[in-house]
Coordinates of C-alpha atoms in Angstrom, one line a residue:
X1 CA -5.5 43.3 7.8
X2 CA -8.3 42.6 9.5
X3 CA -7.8 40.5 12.6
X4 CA -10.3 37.7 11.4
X5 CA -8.8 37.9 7.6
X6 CA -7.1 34.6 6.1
X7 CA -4.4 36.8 4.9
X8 CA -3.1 37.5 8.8
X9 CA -3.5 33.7 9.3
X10 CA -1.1 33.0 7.1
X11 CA 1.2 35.7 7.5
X12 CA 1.5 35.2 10.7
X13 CA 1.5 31.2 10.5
X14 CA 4.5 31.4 7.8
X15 CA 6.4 34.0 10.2
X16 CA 6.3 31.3 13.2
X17 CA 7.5 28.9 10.8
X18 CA 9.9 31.0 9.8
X19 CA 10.9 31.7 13.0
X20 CA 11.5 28.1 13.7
X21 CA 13.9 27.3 10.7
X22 CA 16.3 30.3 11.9
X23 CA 16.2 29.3 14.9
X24 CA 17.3 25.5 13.7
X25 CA 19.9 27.5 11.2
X26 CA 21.4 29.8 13.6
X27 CA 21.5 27.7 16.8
X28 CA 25.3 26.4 15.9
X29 CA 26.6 29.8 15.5
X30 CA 24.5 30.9 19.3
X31 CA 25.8 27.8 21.2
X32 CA 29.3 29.6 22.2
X33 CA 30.0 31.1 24.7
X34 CA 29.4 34.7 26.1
X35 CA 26.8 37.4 26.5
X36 CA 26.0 38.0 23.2
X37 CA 25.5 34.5 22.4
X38 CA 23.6 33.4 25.2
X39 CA 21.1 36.8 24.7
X40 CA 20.9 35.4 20.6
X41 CA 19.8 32.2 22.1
X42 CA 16.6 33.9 24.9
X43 CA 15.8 36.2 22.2
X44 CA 15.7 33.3 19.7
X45 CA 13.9 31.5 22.1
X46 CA 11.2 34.0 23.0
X47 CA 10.7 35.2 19.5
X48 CA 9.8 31.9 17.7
X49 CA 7.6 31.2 20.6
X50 CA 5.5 35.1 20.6
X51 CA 5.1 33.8 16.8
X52 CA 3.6 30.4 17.9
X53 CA 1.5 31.4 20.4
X54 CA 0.1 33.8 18.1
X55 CA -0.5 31.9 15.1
X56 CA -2.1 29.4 17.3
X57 CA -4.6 32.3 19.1
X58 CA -5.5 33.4 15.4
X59 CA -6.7 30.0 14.1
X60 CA -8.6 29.7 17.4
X61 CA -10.0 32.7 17.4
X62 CA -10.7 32.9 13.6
X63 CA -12.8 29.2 14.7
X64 CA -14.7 30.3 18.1
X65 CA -15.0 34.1 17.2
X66 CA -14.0 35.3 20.7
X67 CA -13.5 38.4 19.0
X68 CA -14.0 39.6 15.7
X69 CA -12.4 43.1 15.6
X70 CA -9.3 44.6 16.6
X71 CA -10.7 46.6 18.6
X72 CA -12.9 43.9 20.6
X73 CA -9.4 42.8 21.5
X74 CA -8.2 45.5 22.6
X75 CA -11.4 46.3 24.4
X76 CA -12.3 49.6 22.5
X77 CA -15.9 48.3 21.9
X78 CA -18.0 50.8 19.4
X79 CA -20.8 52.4 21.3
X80 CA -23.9 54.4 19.8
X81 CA -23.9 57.5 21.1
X82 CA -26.1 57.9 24.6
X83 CA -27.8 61.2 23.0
X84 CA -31.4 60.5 22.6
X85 CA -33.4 61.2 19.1
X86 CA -36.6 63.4 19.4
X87 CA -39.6 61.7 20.0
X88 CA -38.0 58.3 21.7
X89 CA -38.6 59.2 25.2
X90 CA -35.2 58.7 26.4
X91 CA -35.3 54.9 24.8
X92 CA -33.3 55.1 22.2
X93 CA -29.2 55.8 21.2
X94 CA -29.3 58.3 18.6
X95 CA -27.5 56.3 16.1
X96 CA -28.1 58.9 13.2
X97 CA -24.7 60.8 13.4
X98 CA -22.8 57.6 13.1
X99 CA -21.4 57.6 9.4
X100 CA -24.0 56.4 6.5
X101 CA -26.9 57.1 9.5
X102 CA -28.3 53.7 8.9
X103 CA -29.3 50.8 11.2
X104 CA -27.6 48.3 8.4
X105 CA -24.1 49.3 7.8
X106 CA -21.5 47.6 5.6
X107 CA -18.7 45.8 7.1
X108 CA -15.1 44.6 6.0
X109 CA -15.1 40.7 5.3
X110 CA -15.4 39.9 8.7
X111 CA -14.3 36.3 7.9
X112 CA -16.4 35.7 4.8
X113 CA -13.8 35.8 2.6
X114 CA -12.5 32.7 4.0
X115 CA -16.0 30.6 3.4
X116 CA -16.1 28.2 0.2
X117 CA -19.0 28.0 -1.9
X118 CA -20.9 31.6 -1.7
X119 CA -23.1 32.9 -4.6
X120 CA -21.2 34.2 -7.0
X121 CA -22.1 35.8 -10.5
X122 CA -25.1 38.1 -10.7
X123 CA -27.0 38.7 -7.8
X124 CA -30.6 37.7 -9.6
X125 CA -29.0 34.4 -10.9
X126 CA -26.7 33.5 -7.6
X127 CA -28.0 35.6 -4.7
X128 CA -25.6 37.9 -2.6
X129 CA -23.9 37.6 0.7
X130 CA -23.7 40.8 2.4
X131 CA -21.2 41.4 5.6
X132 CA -23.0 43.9 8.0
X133 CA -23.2 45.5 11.4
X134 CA -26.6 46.3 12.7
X135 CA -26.9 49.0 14.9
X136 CA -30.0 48.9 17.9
X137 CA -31.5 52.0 19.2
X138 CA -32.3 50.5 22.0
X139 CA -29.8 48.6 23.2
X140 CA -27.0 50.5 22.3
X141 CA -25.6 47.2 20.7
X142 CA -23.3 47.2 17.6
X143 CA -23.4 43.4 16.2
X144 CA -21.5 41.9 13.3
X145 CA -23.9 39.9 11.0
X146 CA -24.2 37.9 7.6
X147 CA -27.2 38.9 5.6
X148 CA -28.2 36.4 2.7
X149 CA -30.6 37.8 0.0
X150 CA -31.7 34.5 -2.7
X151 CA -31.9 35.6 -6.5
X152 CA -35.7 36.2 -6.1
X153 CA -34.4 39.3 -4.1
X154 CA -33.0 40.8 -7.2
X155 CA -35.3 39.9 -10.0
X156 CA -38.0 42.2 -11.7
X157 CA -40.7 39.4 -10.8
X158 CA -40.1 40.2 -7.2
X159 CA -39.1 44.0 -7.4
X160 CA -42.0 45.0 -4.9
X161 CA -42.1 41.6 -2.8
X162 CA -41.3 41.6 0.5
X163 CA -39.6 38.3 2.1
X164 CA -39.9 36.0 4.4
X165 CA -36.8 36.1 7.2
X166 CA -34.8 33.6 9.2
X167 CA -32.2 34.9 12.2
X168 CA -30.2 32.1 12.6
X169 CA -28.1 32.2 15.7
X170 CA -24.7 30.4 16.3
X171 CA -24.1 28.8 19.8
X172 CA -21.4 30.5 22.0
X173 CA -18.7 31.3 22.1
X174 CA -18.6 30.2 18.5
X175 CA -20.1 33.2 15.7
X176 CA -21.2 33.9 12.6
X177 CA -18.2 32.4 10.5
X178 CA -19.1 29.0 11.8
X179 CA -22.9 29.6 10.3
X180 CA -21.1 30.1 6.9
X181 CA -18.4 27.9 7.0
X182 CA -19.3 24.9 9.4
X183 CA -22.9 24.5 8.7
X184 CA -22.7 26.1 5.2
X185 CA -26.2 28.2 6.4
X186 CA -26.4 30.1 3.3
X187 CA -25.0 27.6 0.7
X188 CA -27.8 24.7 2.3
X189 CA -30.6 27.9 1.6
X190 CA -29.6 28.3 -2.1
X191 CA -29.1 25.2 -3.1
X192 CA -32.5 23.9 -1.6
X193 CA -34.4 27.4 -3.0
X194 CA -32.9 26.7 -6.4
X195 CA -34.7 23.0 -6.1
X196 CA -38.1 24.7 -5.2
X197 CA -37.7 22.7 -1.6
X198 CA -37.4 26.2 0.3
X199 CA -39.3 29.7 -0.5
X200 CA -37.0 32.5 -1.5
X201 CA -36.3 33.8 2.0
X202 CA -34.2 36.4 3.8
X203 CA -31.5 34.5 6.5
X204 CA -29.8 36.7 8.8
X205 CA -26.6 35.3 10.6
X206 CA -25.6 36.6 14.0
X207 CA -23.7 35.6 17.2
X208 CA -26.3 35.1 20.3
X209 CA -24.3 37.3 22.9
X210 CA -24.3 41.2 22.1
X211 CA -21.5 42.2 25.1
X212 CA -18.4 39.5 23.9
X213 CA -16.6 37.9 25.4
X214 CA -19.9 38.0 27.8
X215 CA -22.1 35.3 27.1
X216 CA -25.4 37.6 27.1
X217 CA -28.0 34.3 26.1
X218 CA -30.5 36.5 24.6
X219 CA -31.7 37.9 27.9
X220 CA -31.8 41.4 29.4
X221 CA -29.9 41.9 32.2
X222 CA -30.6 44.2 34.8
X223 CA -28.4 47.3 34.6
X224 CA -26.6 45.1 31.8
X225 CA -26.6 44.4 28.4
X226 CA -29.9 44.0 26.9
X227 CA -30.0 41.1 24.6
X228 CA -33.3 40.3 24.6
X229 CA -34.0 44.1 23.2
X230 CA -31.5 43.5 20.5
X231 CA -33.1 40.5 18.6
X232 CA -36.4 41.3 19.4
X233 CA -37.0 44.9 19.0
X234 CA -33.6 46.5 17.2
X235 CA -33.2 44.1 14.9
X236 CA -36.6 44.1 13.3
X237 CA -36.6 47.7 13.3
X238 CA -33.3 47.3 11.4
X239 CA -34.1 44.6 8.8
X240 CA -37.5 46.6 8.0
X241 CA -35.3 50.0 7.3
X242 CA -33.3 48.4 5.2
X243 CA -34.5 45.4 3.6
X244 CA -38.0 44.5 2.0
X245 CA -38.6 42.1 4.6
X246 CA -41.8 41.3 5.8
X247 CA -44.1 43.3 8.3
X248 CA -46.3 40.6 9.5
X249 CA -44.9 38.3 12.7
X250 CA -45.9 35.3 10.5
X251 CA -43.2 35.9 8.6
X252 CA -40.2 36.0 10.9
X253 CA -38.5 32.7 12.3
X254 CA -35.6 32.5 14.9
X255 CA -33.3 29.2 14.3
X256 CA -30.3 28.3 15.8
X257 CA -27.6 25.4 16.8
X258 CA -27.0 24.9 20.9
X259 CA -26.4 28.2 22.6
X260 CA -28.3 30.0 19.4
X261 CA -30.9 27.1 19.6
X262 CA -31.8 27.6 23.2
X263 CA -32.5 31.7 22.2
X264 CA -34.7 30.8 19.3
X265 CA -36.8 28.7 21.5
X266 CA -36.6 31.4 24.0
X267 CA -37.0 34.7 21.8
X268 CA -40.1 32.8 20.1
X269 CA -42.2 31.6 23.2
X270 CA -41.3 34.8 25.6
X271 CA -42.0 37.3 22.2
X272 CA -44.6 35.3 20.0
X273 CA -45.6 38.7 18.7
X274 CA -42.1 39.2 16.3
X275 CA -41.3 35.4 16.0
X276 CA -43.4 32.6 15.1
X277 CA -41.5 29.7 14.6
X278 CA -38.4 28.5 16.2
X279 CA -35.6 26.2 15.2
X280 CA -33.5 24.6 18.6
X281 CA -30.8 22.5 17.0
X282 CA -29.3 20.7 20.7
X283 CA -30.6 23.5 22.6
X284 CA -31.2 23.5 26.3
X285 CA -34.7 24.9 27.6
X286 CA -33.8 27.1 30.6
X287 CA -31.0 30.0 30.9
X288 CA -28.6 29.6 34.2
X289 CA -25.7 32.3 35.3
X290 CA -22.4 30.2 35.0
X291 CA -18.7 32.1 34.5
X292 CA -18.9 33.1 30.9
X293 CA -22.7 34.9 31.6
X294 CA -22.1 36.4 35.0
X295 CA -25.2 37.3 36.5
X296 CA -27.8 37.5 33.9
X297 CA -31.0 38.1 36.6
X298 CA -29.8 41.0 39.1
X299 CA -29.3 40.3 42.7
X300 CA -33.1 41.9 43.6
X301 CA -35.7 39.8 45.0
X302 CA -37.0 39.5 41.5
X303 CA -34.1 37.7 40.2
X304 CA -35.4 34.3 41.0
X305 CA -38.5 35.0 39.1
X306 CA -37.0 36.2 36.4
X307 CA -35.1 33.0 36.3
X308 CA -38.1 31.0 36.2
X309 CA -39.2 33.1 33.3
X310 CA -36.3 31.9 31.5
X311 CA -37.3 27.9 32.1
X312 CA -39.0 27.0 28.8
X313 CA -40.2 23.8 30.9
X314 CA -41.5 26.1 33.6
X315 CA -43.3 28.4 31.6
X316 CA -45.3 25.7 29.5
X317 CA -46.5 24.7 32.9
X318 CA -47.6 27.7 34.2
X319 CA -48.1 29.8 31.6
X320 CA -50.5 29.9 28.7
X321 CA -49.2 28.4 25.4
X322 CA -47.4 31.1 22.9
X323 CA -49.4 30.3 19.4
X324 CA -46.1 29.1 17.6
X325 CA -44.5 26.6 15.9
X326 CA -41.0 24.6 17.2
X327 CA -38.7 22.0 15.8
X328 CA -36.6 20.8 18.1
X329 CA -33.5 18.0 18.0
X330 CA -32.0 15.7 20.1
X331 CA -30.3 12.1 20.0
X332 CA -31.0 9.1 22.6
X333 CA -27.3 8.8 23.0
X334 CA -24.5 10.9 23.0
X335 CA -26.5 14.1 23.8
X336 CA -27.2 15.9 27.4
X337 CA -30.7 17.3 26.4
X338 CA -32.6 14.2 25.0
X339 CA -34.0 14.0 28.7
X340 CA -35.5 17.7 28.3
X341 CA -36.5 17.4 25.1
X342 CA -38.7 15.3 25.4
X343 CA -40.4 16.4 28.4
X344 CA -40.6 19.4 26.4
X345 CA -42.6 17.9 23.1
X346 CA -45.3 16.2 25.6
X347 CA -45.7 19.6 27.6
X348 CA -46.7 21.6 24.9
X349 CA -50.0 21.9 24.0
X350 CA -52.2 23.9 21.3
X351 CA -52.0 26.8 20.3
X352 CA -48.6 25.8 20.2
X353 CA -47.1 22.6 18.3
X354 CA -43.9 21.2 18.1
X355 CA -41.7 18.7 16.1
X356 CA -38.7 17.1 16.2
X357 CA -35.7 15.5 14.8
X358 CA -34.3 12.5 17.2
X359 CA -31.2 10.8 16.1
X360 CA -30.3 7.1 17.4
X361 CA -27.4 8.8 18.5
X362 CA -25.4 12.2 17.9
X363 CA -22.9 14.5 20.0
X364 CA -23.1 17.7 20.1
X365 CA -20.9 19.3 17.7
X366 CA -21.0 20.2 14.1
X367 CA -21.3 16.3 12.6
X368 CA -24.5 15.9 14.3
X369 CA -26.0 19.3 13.1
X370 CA -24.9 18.9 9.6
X371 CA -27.1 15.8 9.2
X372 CA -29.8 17.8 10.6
X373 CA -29.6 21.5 9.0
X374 CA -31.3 20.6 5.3
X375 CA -34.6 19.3 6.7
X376 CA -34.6 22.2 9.5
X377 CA -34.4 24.6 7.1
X378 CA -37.0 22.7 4.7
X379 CA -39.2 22.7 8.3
X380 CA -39.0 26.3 9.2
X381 CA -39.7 27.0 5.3
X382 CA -42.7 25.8 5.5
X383 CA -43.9 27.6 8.9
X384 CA -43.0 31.4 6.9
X385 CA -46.3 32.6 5.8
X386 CA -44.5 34.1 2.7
X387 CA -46.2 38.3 3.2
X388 CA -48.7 39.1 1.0
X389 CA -47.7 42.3 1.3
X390 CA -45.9 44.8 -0.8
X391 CA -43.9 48.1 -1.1
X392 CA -46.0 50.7 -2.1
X393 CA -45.7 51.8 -5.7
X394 CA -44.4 55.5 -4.7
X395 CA -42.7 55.1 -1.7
X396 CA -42.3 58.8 0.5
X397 CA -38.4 60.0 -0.4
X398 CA -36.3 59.3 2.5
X399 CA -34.8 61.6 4.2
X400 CA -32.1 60.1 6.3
X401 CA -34.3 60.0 9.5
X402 CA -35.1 57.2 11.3
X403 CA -38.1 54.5 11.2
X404 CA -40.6 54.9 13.8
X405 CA -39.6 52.5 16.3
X406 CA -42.8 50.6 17.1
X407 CA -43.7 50.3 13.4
X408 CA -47.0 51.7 11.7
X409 CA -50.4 51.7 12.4
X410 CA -51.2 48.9 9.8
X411 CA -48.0 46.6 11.2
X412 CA -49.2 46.9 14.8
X413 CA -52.5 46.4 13.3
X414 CA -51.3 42.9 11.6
X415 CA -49.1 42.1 14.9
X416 CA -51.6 38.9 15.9
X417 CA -49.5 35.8 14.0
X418 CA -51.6 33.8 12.0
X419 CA -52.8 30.1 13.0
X420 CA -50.2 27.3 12.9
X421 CA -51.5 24.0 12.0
X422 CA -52.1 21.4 14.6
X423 CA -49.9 18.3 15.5
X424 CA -46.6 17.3 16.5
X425 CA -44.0 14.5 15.1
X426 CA -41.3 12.7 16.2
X427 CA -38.4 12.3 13.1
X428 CA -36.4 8.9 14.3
X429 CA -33.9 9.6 11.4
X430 CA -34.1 12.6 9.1
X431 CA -33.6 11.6 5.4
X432 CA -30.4 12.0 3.5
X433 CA -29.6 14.8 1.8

């Protein structure tokens, strides 16, 4: 059983209660006295507590995602292999002798089989749900992922279409099972494509750090893990060899809640070139080292640069606009960034726009974001420039190798995201859903 699976949940939840009752039962017949009676009663003791402690750690950790393997617990992390492919120039993990050779590999349920509501039925009717791990060639990062595909995906109509895509980040140290299960991601996209308010998109669901228990916050540490690389250069490359996803930067959008909102805004106005819109549900707009990320900037002389190059507020004022689109989301009470925020929407200027959701009040947990999720995902929607390109009618037979990393001549060649329209707007209250 897999250590995130509902079945060990309750297995293990039914063997502390279990352990309780005997307990209860045989205490009478442990009470006298001697050795054997009084080791009955420690053993009793220690056994029924080992089963409550662990039942408890499960349902905790099946809720935050501290880890989502056994082997993440145990601390025997997959790695790619360090031997490097022809052609990379010493870049990139040679991750074509792991089995299936793919950047996109199938998982077990990770979790998913505990989430209400999924598409079921035929996958050009309901859509499909697909438990992943992507694997980066340049990071060396194995990350768990949710990938939902709508109907359109499946359907004749569409057979050559490529699609639009959202990565949609959870904060930290939560992951991807609260993206399906807490904020119902994927069952919000359905339902709002099957009412025409969304285009048929791509949404691809991943935890923000790539090193757990580490919190990474989408950055590249020096001699460290190298975040930033993952969702900005591996995971394209990933989606495109696997998925028909579009080419063209217009087309990609980062969106996340808290920890997964602050890298959207982050990974889409540091790398305007792969994302063009950004979704910050309660997110903060600089990175700092604290305990759970260690040192994410090195201890050079460069480190407190590289800081400042992390401070979204910083880099609007001394830096030139990125040319994208934001939505950002706050509340005048109850929530620690409403001060940012807003010094955020009056210090960007054009190229670059941004709008945002302010709520008379809201905390910052899931209750706030819920109320908020259906018109951010209407909002990013309609920032996708749906690709007007296709998949060639006779594709070349692949062969197992790998992608070119950088992409083709026409992709670099469409790399320049298209113009955003103009203006910004403050949403007091968005409407019920």
């Amino acid at each position: 059983m897999g250590l995130t699976s509902q079945s060990l949940e309750i297995t293990v939840g039914a063997l502390a209660v279990a352990c309780v009752v005997l307990t209860v039962w045989l205490w009478p017949r442990l009470s006298r006295r001697g050795v054997i009676p009084v080791l009955g009663r420690l053993g009793s003791i220690l056994v029924t507590q080992v089963a409550i402690i662990c039942s408890l750690a499960l349902a905790v950790n099946n809720n935050f995602e501290f880890y989502g393997t056994w082997d993440e617990l145990l601390g025997n992390n997959e790695k790619a292999p360090v031997a490097v492919s022809e052609g990379g120039g010493g870049q990139y993990a040679d991750v074509g002798s792991i089995k299936g050779g793919g950047l996109v590999q199938p998982a077990g349920p990770q979790g998913l089989d505990r989430v209400t509501g999924l598409p079921k039925g035929a996958p050009e009717k309901a859509g499909k749900m697909e438990s992943v791990r992507i694997l980066g060639r340049r990071s060396r990062a194995i990350n768990p992922a949710f990938v939902y595909l709508p109907p359109q995906y499946f359907q004749k109509a569409y057979k050559r279409q490529r699609f639009p895509v959202m990565v949609v980040i959870s904060g930290y140290p939560g992951g991807i099972m609260n993206l399906a299960e807490h904020l119902q991601i994927p069952q919000n996209a359905g339902r709002l494509i099957a009412q025409g308010r969304m285009q048929p998109t791509i949404l691809v669901m991943l935890r923000p750090t790539i090193a757990p228990p580490r919190d990474t916050e989408c950055v590249d540490v020096p001699d460290g893990p190298k975040a930033e690389t993952f969702f900005t250069k591996d995971l394209p490359d990933a989606l495109k060899s696997t998925y028909r996803v579009g080419h063209d930067p217009s087309a990609w959008g980062a969106f996340g809640y808290s920890s997964g909102g602050t890298c959207s805004l982050e990974l889409a106005m540091r790398n305007p070139k792969v994302y063009t819109s950004a979704v910050s549900l309660s997110g903060d707009y600089r990175v700092k080292n604290d305990l759970a990320t260690g040192s994410l900037f090195g201890d050079s002389p460069a480190e407190a640069q590289r800081q400042r190059e992390h401070d979204l507020l910083w880099r609007l004022k001394n830096l030139p606009m990125p040319r994208i689109s934001a939505l950002v989301t706050s509340s005048r009470e109850g929530e620690p960034n409403y001060g940012d925020t807003m010094k955020f929407i009056h210090a960007a200027k054009p190229p670059m726009t941004v709008d945002s959701i302010i709520l008379p009040r809201g905390s910052h947990q899931f209750s706030t974001w819920n109320r908020e999720i259906v018109p951010a995902l209407e909002w990013q929607s309609q920032q996708l420039i749906y690709p007007q390109d296709v998949e060639p009618l006779h594709p070349k037979p692949k062969t197992g190798s790998l992608p070119p990393a950088e992409g083709d001549a026409k992709d670099k060649a469409k790399d320049e995201p298209k113009d955003k329209p103009k203006g910004k707007s403050v949403v007091a209250e968005p409407s019920e859903h």
